XYZ file of C-alpha atoms in Angstrom:
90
model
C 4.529 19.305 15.880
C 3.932 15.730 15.197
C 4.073 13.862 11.879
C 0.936 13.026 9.501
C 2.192 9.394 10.539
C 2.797 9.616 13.710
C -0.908 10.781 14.764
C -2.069 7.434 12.331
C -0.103 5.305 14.486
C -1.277 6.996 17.391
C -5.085 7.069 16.254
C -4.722 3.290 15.585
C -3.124 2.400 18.478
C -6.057 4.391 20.655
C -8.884 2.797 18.087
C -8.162 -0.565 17.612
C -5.954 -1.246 21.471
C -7.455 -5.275 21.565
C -5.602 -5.409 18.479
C -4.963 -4.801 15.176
C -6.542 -8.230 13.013
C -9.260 -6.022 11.689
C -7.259 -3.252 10.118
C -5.398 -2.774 6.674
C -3.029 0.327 6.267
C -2.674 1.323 2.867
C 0.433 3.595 1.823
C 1.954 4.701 -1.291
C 5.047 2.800 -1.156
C 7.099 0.814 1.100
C 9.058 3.688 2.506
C 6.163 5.251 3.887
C 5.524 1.931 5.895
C 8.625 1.467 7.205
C 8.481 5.168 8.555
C 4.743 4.148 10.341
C 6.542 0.819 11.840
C 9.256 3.455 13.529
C 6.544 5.745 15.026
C 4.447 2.872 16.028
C 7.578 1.305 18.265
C 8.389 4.722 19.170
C 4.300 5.034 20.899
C 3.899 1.567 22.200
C 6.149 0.286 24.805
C 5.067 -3.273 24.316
C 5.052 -5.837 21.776
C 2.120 -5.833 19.165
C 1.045 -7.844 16.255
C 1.240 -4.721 12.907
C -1.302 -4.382 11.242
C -1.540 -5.829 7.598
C 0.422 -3.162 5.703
C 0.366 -2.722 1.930
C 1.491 -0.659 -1.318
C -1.422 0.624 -3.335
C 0.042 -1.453 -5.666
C -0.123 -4.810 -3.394
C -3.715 -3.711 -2.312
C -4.983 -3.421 -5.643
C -3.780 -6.913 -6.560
C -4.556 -8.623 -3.639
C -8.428 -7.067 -3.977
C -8.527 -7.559 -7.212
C -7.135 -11.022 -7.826
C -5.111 -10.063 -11.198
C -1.440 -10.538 -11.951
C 0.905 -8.207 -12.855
C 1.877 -8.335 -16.663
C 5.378 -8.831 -17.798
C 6.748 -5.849 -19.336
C 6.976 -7.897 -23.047
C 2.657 -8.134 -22.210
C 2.589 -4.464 -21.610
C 4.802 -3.735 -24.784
C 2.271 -5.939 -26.781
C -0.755 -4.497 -25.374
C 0.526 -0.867 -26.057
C 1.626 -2.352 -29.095
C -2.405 -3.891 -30.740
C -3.236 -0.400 -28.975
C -1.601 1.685 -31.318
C -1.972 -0.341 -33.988
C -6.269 0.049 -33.550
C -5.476 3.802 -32.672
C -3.244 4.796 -36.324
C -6.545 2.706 -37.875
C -8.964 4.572 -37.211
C -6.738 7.930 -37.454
C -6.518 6.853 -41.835
């Protein structure tokens, strides 16, 4: 029996064999990736260019061109949040 990652390396490798400049792999975290870079050496003999690899959390700001807020912005945010929220509760 095979692993979920091993048949996605071996489904890219058989889709996208001129190479792999067109494709983005999206996993949940970093471990995940470094698993699919271990099955992809352990499929392909040769040397190959990875595909662009990236968290969901990468992916999402890459896409969507924010920045990540500091955790004092979060704690301010959550902060006027609340605030608006125990207003209209009175």
């Amino acid at each position: 029996m095979t692993t979920f990652l091993h048949d996605v390396a071996e489904y890219l490798l058989n889709h996208y064999s001129d190479g792999f400049r067109d494709c983005c792999v999206v996993f949940p975290n970093q471990r995940s990736s470094v698993y699919f870079c271990n099955e992809l050496k352990k499929i392909n003999q040769k040397v190959i260019w990875l595909p662009a690899i990236f968290t969901i959390d990468e992916f999402i700001r890459k896409i969507s061109g924010q920045k990540l807020a500091t955790l004092i912005e979060q704690l301010a945010i959550l902060y006027q949040v609340h605030k608006e929220a125990a207003k209209s509760l009175n």
